[in-house]
PDB file of C-alpha atoms and ligand atoms in Angstrom:
ATOM      1  CA  MET S  28     203.009 214.367 179.375  1.00  0.00           C
ATOM      2  CA  SER S  29     201.462 210.988 179.850  1.00  0.00           C
ATOM      3  CA  SER S  30     203.369 207.819 179.451  1.00  0.00           C
ATOM      4  CA  ARG S  31     204.409 206.512 176.125  1.00  0.00           C
ATOM      5  CA  PHE S  32     205.757 203.134 175.081  1.00  0.00           C
ATOM      6  CA  ILE S  33     207.688 203.267 171.733  1.00  0.00           C
ATOM      7  CA  THR S  34     209.303 200.158 170.320  1.00  0.00           C
ATOM      8  CA  PHE S  35     211.970 199.954 167.602  1.00  0.00           C
ATOM      9  CA  GLU S  36     211.730 196.974 165.159  1.00  0.00           C
ATOM     10  CA  GLY S  37     213.354 195.700 161.929  1.00  0.00           C
ATOM     11  CA  ILE S  38     215.852 192.985 160.839  1.00  0.00           C
ATOM     12  CA  ASP S  39     219.450 193.054 162.153  1.00  0.00           C
ATOM     13  CA  GLY S  40     221.319 196.056 160.599  1.00  0.00           C
ATOM     14  CA  ALA S  41     218.315 198.099 159.856  1.00  0.00           C
ATOM     15  CA  GLY S  42     219.673 201.012 161.746  1.00  0.00           C
ATOM     16  CA  LYS S  43     217.458 201.101 164.935  1.00  0.00           C
ATOM     17  CA  SER S  44     220.473 201.663 167.347  1.00  0.00           C
ATOM     18  CA  THR S  45     221.590 204.568 165.058  1.00  0.00           C
ATOM     19  CA  HIS S  46     218.458 206.534 165.707  1.00  0.00           C
ATOM     20  CA  ILE S  47     217.473 205.521 169.281  1.00  0.00           C
ATOM     21  CA  ALA S  48     219.913 207.681 171.167  1.00  0.00           C
ATOM     22  CA  SER S  49     218.970 210.786 169.186  1.00  0.00           C
ATOM     23  CA  LEU S  50     215.256 210.097 169.749  1.00  0.00           C
ATOM     24  CA  THR S  51     215.872 209.494 173.439  1.00  0.00           C
ATOM     25  CA  ALA S  52     217.478 213.021 173.605  1.00  0.00           C
ATOM     26  CA  ARG S  53     214.513 214.686 171.898  1.00  0.00           C
ATOM     27  CA  LEU S  54     212.058 213.065 173.978  1.00  0.00           C
ATOM     28  CA  ALA S  55     214.027 213.603 177.259  1.00  0.00           C
ATOM     29  CA  ALA S  56     213.186 217.453 176.699  1.00  0.00           C
ATOM     30  CA  GLN S  57     209.493 216.677 177.295  1.00  0.00           C
ATOM     31  CA  GLY S  58     209.791 214.456 180.384  1.00  0.00           C
ATOM     32  CA  GLU S  59     211.674 211.281 181.915  1.00  0.00           C
ATOM     33  CA  VAL S  60     212.942 208.629 179.309  1.00  0.00           C
ATOM     34  CA  VAL S  61     213.805 205.118 180.005  1.00  0.00           C
ATOM     35  CA  SER S  62     215.930 203.479 177.020  1.00  0.00           C
ATOM     36  CA  THR S  63     215.899 199.851 177.147  1.00  0.00           C
ATOM     37  CA  ARG S  64     216.116 196.851 174.948  1.00  0.00           C
ATOM     38  CA  GLU S  65     215.030 193.128 174.266  1.00  0.00           C
ATOM     39  CA  PRO S  66     216.077 190.511 175.063  1.00  0.00           C
ATOM     40  CA  GLY S  67     217.412 192.330 178.183  1.00  0.00           C
ATOM     41  CA  GLY S  68     216.714 195.306 180.221  1.00  0.00           C
ATOM     42  CA  THR S  69     217.096 193.632 183.717  1.00  0.00           C
ATOM     43  CA  PRO S  70     219.992 191.530 185.190  1.00  0.00           C
ATOM     44  CA  LEU S  71     218.007 188.351 184.776  1.00  0.00           C
ATOM     45  CA  ALA S  72     216.838 189.169 181.192  1.00  0.00           C
ATOM     46  CA  GLU S  73     220.355 190.290 180.237  1.00  0.00           C
ATOM     47  CA  THR S  74     221.554 187.082 181.430  1.00  0.00           C
ATOM     48  CA  LEU S  75     218.944 185.140 179.267  1.00  0.00           C
ATOM     49  CA  ARG S  76     219.969 187.559 176.381  1.00  0.00           C
ATOM     50  CA  GLY S  77     223.549 186.040 176.482  1.00  0.00           C
ATOM     51  CA  LEU S  78     222.326 182.518 176.185  1.00  0.00           C
ATOM     52  CA  PHE S  79     219.860 183.502 173.578  1.00  0.00           C
ATOM     53  CA  LEU S  80     222.225 185.047 171.309  1.00  0.00           C
ATOM     54  CA  HIS S  81     225.030 182.656 171.769  1.00  0.00           C
ATOM     55  CA  SER S  82     223.985 179.250 172.955  1.00  0.00           C
ATOM     56  CA  GLY S  83     222.592 176.694 170.465  1.00  0.00           C
ATOM     57  CA  MET S  84     218.965 175.583 171.435  1.00  0.00           C
ATOM     58  CA  ASP S  85     215.730 174.408 169.572  1.00  0.00           C
ATOM     59  CA  PRO S  86     213.222 176.881 168.433  1.00  0.00           C
ATOM     60  CA  LEU S  87     210.642 176.325 171.157  1.00  0.00           C
ATOM     61  CA  THR S  88     213.415 176.724 173.911  1.00  0.00           C
ATOM     62  CA  GLU S  89     214.378 180.082 171.961  1.00  0.00           C
ATOM     63  CA  LEU S  90     210.833 181.253 171.983  1.00  0.00           C
ATOM     64  CA  LEU S  91     210.270 180.431 175.615  1.00  0.00           C
ATOM     65  CA  LEU S  92     213.448 181.962 176.861  1.00  0.00           C
ATOM     66  CA  VAL S  93     212.762 185.271 175.102  1.00  0.00           C
ATOM     67  CA  PHE S  94     209.325 185.491 176.726  1.00  0.00           C
ATOM     68  CA  ALA S  95     210.704 184.693 180.056  1.00  0.00           C
ATOM     69  CA  ALA S  96     213.011 187.578 179.687  1.00  0.00           C
ATOM     70  CA  ARG S  97     210.094 189.808 178.512  1.00  0.00           C
ATOM     71  CA  ARG S  98     208.071 189.041 181.524  1.00  0.00           C
ATOM     72  CA  ASP S  99     210.890 190.091 183.816  1.00  0.00           C
ATOM     73  CA  HIS S 100     211.475 193.285 181.880  1.00  0.00           C
ATOM     74  CA  LEU S 101     207.908 194.099 181.855  1.00  0.00           C
ATOM     75  CA  GLN S 102     207.354 193.550 185.619  1.00  0.00           C
ATOM     76  CA  LYS S 103     210.573 195.252 186.799  1.00  0.00           C
ATOM     77  CA  VAL S 104     211.198 197.790 184.190  1.00  0.00           C
ATOM     78  CA  ILE S 105     208.584 198.655 181.680  1.00  0.00           C
ATOM     79  CA  GLU S 106     205.357 198.714 183.756  1.00  0.00           C
ATOM     80  CA  PRO S 107     206.773 200.771 186.769  1.00  0.00           C
ATOM     81  CA  ALA S 108     208.148 203.314 184.165  1.00  0.00           C
ATOM     82  CA  LEU S 109     204.775 203.661 182.397  1.00  0.00           C
ATOM     83  CA  ALA S 110     202.865 203.814 185.799  1.00  0.00           C
ATOM     84  CA  ALA S 111     205.157 206.593 186.763  1.00  0.00           C
ATOM     85  CA  GLY S 112     204.177 208.596 183.611  1.00  0.00           C
ATOM     86  CA  LYS S 113     207.601 208.019 182.003  1.00  0.00           C
ATOM     87  CA  THR S 114     208.331 207.517 178.138  1.00  0.00           C
ATOM     88  CA  VAL S 115     209.697 203.909 177.348  1.00  0.00           C
ATOM     89  CA  LEU S 116     212.076 203.414 174.415  1.00  0.00           C
ATOM     90  CA  CYS S 117     212.641 199.773 173.706  1.00  0.00           C
ATOM     91  CA  ASP S 118     214.864 198.353 171.045  1.00  0.00           C
ATOM     92  CA  ARG S 119     212.582 195.255 170.093  1.00  0.00           C
ATOM     93  CA  PHE S 120     209.565 193.977 171.822  1.00  0.00           C
ATOM     94  CA  THR S 121     207.019 191.132 170.851  1.00  0.00           C
ATOM     95  CA  ASP S 122     206.875 191.846 167.347  1.00  0.00           C
ATOM     96  CA  ALA S 123     210.349 190.615 167.144  1.00  0.00           C
ATOM     97  CA  SER S 124     209.056 187.352 168.440  1.00  0.00           C
ATOM     98  CA  PHE S 125     206.535 187.061 165.682  1.00  0.00           C
ATOM     99  CA  ALA S 126     209.073 188.065 163.085  1.00  0.00           C
ATOM    100  CA  TYR S 127     212.069 185.877 164.153  1.00  0.00           C
ATOM    101  CA  GLN S 128     210.547 182.901 165.896  1.00  0.00           C
ATOM    102  CA  GLY S 129     207.107 183.020 163.843  1.00  0.00           C
ATOM    103  CA  GLY S 130     208.387 183.997 160.510  1.00  0.00           C
ATOM    104  CA  GLY S 131     212.036 182.985 160.529  1.00  0.00           C
ATOM    105  CA  ARG S 132     211.853 179.858 162.684  1.00  0.00           C
ATOM    106  CA  GLY S 133     208.342 178.866 161.729  1.00  0.00           C
ATOM    107  CA  MET S 134     206.740 178.649 165.004  1.00  0.00           C
ATOM    108  CA  ASP S 135     202.947 178.492 165.484  1.00  0.00           C
ATOM    109  CA  LEU S 136     201.600 181.699 165.513  1.00  0.00           C
ATOM    110  CA  ALA S 137     198.756 180.762 167.826  1.00  0.00           C
ATOM    111  CA  VAL S 138     201.242 179.615 170.304  1.00  0.00           C
ATOM    112  CA  LEU S 139     202.866 183.089 170.055  1.00  0.00           C
ATOM    113  CA  SER S 140     199.614 184.914 170.591  1.00  0.00           C
ATOM    114  CA  THR S 141     198.867 182.880 173.735  1.00  0.00           C
ATOM    115  CA  LEU S 142     202.292 183.752 175.110  1.00  0.00           C
ATOM    116  CA  GLU S 143     201.797 187.369 174.138  1.00  0.00           C
ATOM    117  CA  GLN S 144     198.294 187.491 176.181  1.00  0.00           C
ATOM    118  CA  TRP S 145     199.905 185.640 179.266  1.00  0.00           C
ATOM    119  CA  VAL S 146     202.978 187.490 179.634  1.00  0.00           C
ATOM    120  CA  GLN S 147     201.666 191.079 178.581  1.00  0.00           C
ATOM    121  CA  GLN S 148     198.244 191.107 180.116  1.00  0.00           C
ATOM    122  CA  GLY S 149     197.000 193.605 177.325  1.00  0.00           C
ATOM    123  CA  ARG S 150     199.993 195.732 177.288  1.00  0.00           C
ATOM    124  CA  GLN S 151     200.976 196.879 173.745  1.00  0.00           C
ATOM    125  CA  PRO S 152     203.268 199.636 172.542  1.00  0.00           C
ATOM    126  CA  ASP S 153     201.642 202.893 171.677  1.00  0.00           C
ATOM    127  CA  LEU S 154     203.765 203.260 168.716  1.00  0.00           C
ATOM    128  CA  THR S 155     206.289 200.820 166.916  1.00  0.00           C
ATOM    129  CA  LEU S 156     208.776 202.372 164.373  1.00  0.00           C
ATOM    130  CA  TRP S 157     209.378 199.376 161.991  1.00  0.00           C
ATOM    131  CA  PHE S 158     212.743 199.962 160.168  1.00  0.00           C
ATOM    132  CA  ASP S 159     212.060 198.192 156.880  1.00  0.00           C
ATOM    133  CA  LEU S 160     214.658 197.320 154.239  1.00  0.00           C
ATOM    134  CA  PRO S 161     215.774 194.414 152.041  1.00  0.00           C
ATOM    135  CA  ALA S 162     217.630 191.621 153.718  1.00  0.00           C
ATOM    136  CA  GLU S 163     220.469 192.026 151.330  1.00  0.00           C
ATOM    137  CA  VAL S 164     221.027 195.775 152.227  1.00  0.00           C
ATOM    138  CA  ALA S 165     220.859 195.025 155.942  1.00  0.00           C
ATOM    139  CA  ALA S 166     223.544 192.083 155.434  1.00  0.00           C
ATOM    140  CA  GLN S 167     225.927 194.481 153.689  1.00  0.00           C
ATOM    141  CA  ARG S 168     225.638 197.128 156.509  1.00  0.00           C
ATOM    142  CA  ARG S 169     226.261 194.185 159.040  1.00  0.00           C
ATOM    143  CA  ALA S 170     229.197 192.836 157.339  1.00  0.00           C
ATOM    144  CA  ALA S 171     230.912 196.296 157.354  1.00  0.00           C
ATOM    145  CA  ALA S 172     230.089 196.771 161.315  1.00  0.00           C
ATOM    146  CA  ARG S 173     230.578 193.825 163.420  1.00  0.00           C
ATOM    147  CA  GLU S 174     231.090 190.042 164.129  1.00  0.00           C
ATOM    148  CA  ALA S 175     228.005 188.013 163.660  1.00  0.00           C
ATOM    149  CA  ASP S 176     225.833 186.401 166.485  1.00  0.00           C
ATOM    150  CA  ARG S 177     223.534 183.299 166.321  1.00  0.00           C
ATOM    151  CA  PHE S 178     220.921 185.320 164.457  1.00  0.00           C
ATOM    152  CA  GLU S 179     223.112 187.513 162.383  1.00  0.00           C
ATOM    153  CA  GLN S 180     224.581 184.177 160.791  1.00  0.00           C
ATOM    154  CA  GLN S 181     221.276 183.124 159.269  1.00  0.00           C
ATOM    155  CA  ASP S 182     221.081 183.408 155.389  1.00  0.00           C
ATOM    156  CA  LEU S 183     219.188 185.977 153.241  1.00  0.00           C
ATOM    157  CA  GLU S 184     216.096 183.820 153.145  1.00  0.00           C
ATOM    158  CA  PHE S 185     215.698 183.580 156.942  1.00  0.00           C
ATOM    159  CA  PHE S 186     215.894 187.505 156.973  1.00  0.00           C
ATOM    160  CA  GLU S 187     213.287 187.867 154.164  1.00  0.00           C
ATOM    161  CA  ARG S 188     210.923 185.630 156.214  1.00  0.00           C
ATOM    162  CA  VAL S 189     211.475 187.791 159.194  1.00  0.00           C
ATOM    163  CA  ARG S 190     210.837 190.721 157.124  1.00  0.00           C
ATOM    164  CA  ALA S 191     207.529 189.185 156.078  1.00  0.00           C
ATOM    165  CA  GLY S 192     206.804 188.483 159.655  1.00  0.00           C
ATOM    166  CA  TYR S 193     207.181 192.215 160.424  1.00  0.00           C
ATOM    167  CA  ALA S 194     204.916 193.187 157.405  1.00  0.00           C
ATOM    168  CA  ALA S 195     202.085 190.821 158.612  1.00  0.00           C
ATOM    169  CA  ARG S 196     202.310 192.417 162.039  1.00  0.00           C
ATOM    170  CA  ALA S 197     202.303 195.969 160.712  1.00  0.00           C
ATOM    171  CA  ALA S 198     199.143 194.938 158.464  1.00  0.00           C
ATOM    172  CA  ALA S 199     197.384 193.666 161.457  1.00  0.00           C
ATOM    173  CA  ALA S 200     198.104 196.761 163.699  1.00  0.00           C
ATOM    174  CA  PRO S 201     198.356 199.835 161.405  1.00  0.00           C
ATOM    175  CA  GLN S 202     197.427 202.424 163.858  1.00  0.00           C
ATOM    176  CA  ARG S 203     200.330 201.343 166.036  1.00  0.00           C
ATOM    177  CA  PHE S 204     203.118 200.739 163.235  1.00  0.00           C
ATOM    178  CA  ALA S 205     204.709 203.343 161.379  1.00  0.00           C
ATOM    179  CA  ARG S 206     206.884 201.999 158.530  1.00  0.00           C
ATOM    180  CA  ILE S 207     210.121 203.680 158.028  1.00  0.00           C
ATOM    181  CA  ASP S 208     212.032 203.140 154.777  1.00  0.00           C
ATOM    182  CA  ALA S 209     215.247 202.232 156.476  1.00  0.00           C
ATOM    183  CA  SER S 210     217.117 201.739 153.111  1.00  0.00           C
ATOM    184  CA  LEU S 211     217.554 205.518 152.824  1.00  0.00           C
ATOM    185  CA  SER S 212     220.394 207.645 154.218  1.00  0.00           C
ATOM    186  CA  VAL S 213     220.749 208.182 157.899  1.00  0.00           C
ATOM    187  CA  ALA S 214     219.569 211.773 157.390  1.00  0.00           C
ATOM    188  CA  GLU S 215     216.352 210.676 155.471  1.00  0.00           C
ATOM    189  CA  VAL S 216     215.545 207.964 157.985  1.00  0.00           C
ATOM    190  CA  ALA S 217     215.986 210.557 160.804  1.00  0.00           C
ATOM    191  CA  ALA S 218     213.483 212.917 158.819  1.00  0.00           C
ATOM    192  CA  GLN S 219     210.797 210.113 158.500  1.00  0.00           C
ATOM    193  CA  ILE S 220     211.044 209.452 162.416  1.00  0.00           C
ATOM    194  CA  LEU S 221     210.669 213.161 163.181  1.00  0.00           C
ATOM    195  CA  ALA S 222     207.654 213.298 160.763  1.00  0.00           C
ATOM    196  CA  VAL S 223     205.900 210.440 162.603  1.00  0.00           C
ATOM    197  CA  MET S 224     206.788 212.032 165.981  1.00  0.00           C
ATOM    198  CA  GLU S 225     205.419 215.321 164.838  1.00  0.00           C
ATOM    199  CA  GLN S 226     202.306 213.594 163.427  1.00  0.00           C
ATOM    200  CA  ARG S 227     201.482 212.396 166.996  1.00  0.00           C
ATOM    201  CA  GLY S 228     202.363 215.872 168.522  1.00  0.00           C
ATOM    202  CA  TRP S 229     205.399 214.370 170.304  1.00  0.00           C
TER     203      TRP S 229
HETATM  204  N1  ATP R 318     220.496 204.589 156.821  1.00  0.00           N
HETATM  205  C1  ATP R 318     221.749 204.163 156.880  1.00  0.00           C
HETATM  206  N2  ATP R 318     222.587 203.947 155.835  1.00  0.00           N
HETATM  207  C2  ATP R 318     223.827 203.392 155.910  1.00  0.00           C
HETATM  208  N3  ATP R 318     224.189 202.795 156.984  1.00  0.00           N
HETATM  209  C3  ATP R 318     223.451 202.694 158.023  1.00  0.00           C
HETATM  210  C4  ATP R 318     222.209 203.512 158.177  1.00  0.00           C
HETATM  211  N4  ATP R 318     221.904 203.297 159.303  1.00  0.00           N
HETATM  212  C5  ATP R 318     222.831 202.660 160.193  1.00  0.00           C
HETATM  213  N5  ATP R 318     223.677 202.491 159.187  1.00  0.00           N
HETATM  214  C6  ATP R 318     224.876 201.499 159.665  1.00  0.00           C
HETATM  215  O1  ATP R 318     224.507 200.031 159.512  1.00  0.00           O
HETATM  216  C7  ATP R 318     225.114 199.499 160.735  1.00  0.00           C
HETATM  217  C8  ATP R 318     223.969 198.914 161.637  1.00  0.00           C
HETATM  218  O2  ATP R 318     223.238 199.824 162.140  1.00  0.00           O
HETATM  219  P1  ATP R 318     222.583 199.636 163.512  1.00  0.00           P
HETATM  220  O3  ATP R 318     223.499 199.073 164.491  1.00  0.00           O
HETATM  221  O4  ATP R 318     222.060 201.010 163.870  1.00  0.00           O
HETATM  222  O5  ATP R 318     221.500 198.606 163.131  1.00  0.00           O
HETATM  223  P2  ATP R 318     220.447 197.846 164.343  1.00  0.00           P
HETATM  224  O6  ATP R 318     218.979 197.908 163.652  1.00  0.00           O
HETATM  225  O7  ATP R 318     220.482 198.419 165.429  1.00  0.00           O
HETATM  226  O8  ATP R 318     220.995 196.467 164.285  1.00  0.00           O
HETATM  227  P3  ATP R 318     220.946 195.427 165.306  1.00  0.00           P
HETATM  228  O9  ATP R 318     219.316 195.271 165.671  1.00  0.00           O
HETATM  229  O10 ATP R 318     221.280 194.069 164.577  1.00  0.00           O
HETATM  230  O11 ATP R 318     221.757 195.729 166.521  1.00  0.00           O
HETATM  231  C9  ATP R 318     225.942 200.401 161.376  1.00  0.00           C
HETATM  232  O12 ATP R 318     227.321 200.401 161.000  1.00  0.00           O
HETATM  233  C10 ATP R 318     225.421 201.890 160.913  1.00  0.00           C
HETATM  234  O13 ATP R 318     226.404 202.829 161.159  1.00  0.00           O
HETATM  235  C1  LIG R 319     213.321 190.474 171.139  1.00  0.00           C
HETATM  236  C2  LIG R 319     213.660 189.373 170.180  1.00  0.00           C
HETATM  237  C3  LIG R 319     215.030 189.510 169.594  1.00  0.00           C
HETATM  238  N1  LIG R 319     215.336 188.467 168.664  1.00  0.00           N
HETATM  239  C4  LIG R 319     216.662 188.484 168.000  1.00  0.00           C
HETATM  240  C5  LIG R 319     216.748 189.583 167.090  1.00  0.00           C
HETATM  241  C6  LIG R 319     218.247 189.954 166.980  1.00  0.00           C
HETATM  242  O1  LIG R 319     218.884 189.068 165.970  1.00  0.00           O
HETATM  243  C7  LIG R 319     218.684 189.596 168.374  1.00  0.00           C
HETATM  244  C8  LIG R 319     218.859 190.800 169.197  1.00  0.00           C
HETATM  245  O2  LIG R 319     219.919 191.421 168.806  1.00  0.00           O
HETATM  246  P1  LIG R 319     219.937 193.119 168.748  1.00  0.00           P
HETATM  247  O3  LIG R 319     221.334 193.283 168.267  1.00  0.00           O
HETATM  248  O4  LIG R 319     219.757 193.806 170.171  1.00  0.00           O
HETATM  249  O5  LIG R 319     219.061 193.398 167.740  1.00  0.00           O
HETATM  250  O6  LIG R 319     217.587 188.828 169.072  1.00  0.00           O
HETATM  251  C9  LIG R 319     214.451 187.431 168.431  1.00  0.00           C
HETATM  252  O7  LIG R 319     214.786 186.553 167.800  1.00  0.00           O
HETATM  253  N2  LIG R 319     213.210 187.508 168.953  1.00  0.00           N
HETATM  254  C10 LIG R 319     212.952 188.311 170.067  1.00  0.00           C
HETATM  255  O8  LIG R 319     211.663 188.415 170.529  1.00  0.00           O
END
């Protein structure tokens, strides 16, 4: 099996984490799998993650911080794993920057595109599973599950802008994106993911 780079995207509380473990187990039967996340995935990027989630900062600092973490993660974990023919499952990647910093915070998308090119040097996921659901449903799930971080404290309008940011990215790369209706039950979401994987012969 040749390398695959699969990313998981969606607003906070969409249900990504709920499905990543089972997909990791399924794909591990076909070859070595690296399951990782952004921001994070290396000691340096995990340190940056703590600041990103919990320290106040202006939107440009936030954007530069997440791309710095991504560069370290790509160089030390993602690229070596793909070069070794492994499957990489990543909980969030650059689409999150376009959705949160671009859509949510209103940062210039042209700046984001430049950073994307500099940092990734052409690397893009082979498949992005986009867990899509209304902001209100995700907020109800989060409220029942955990204490909110700096992003999760944002209002519904922020998350609807983030959702629209994901929709724009999906429309621009329809071959790469698979939209999952994440408002359905856990079993129905799992069935949609399975169908996408089977479509690709994975
Ligand atoms: N399809 C579903 N229906 C109802 N509840 C769900 C569903 N999927 C996940 N949940 C619940 O919603 C909460 C958030 O799910 P989860 O942590 O998987 O989301 P997430 O997308 O990983 O969030 P984040 O990106 O913010 O970490 C959890 O309590 C989880 O049990
Ligand atoms: C990669 C990335 C992430 N974010 C935001 C999105 C989430 O609110 C947090 C990460 O928390 P999770 O529980 O691991 O989902 O960070 C962002 O704003 N921009 C990004 O590029």
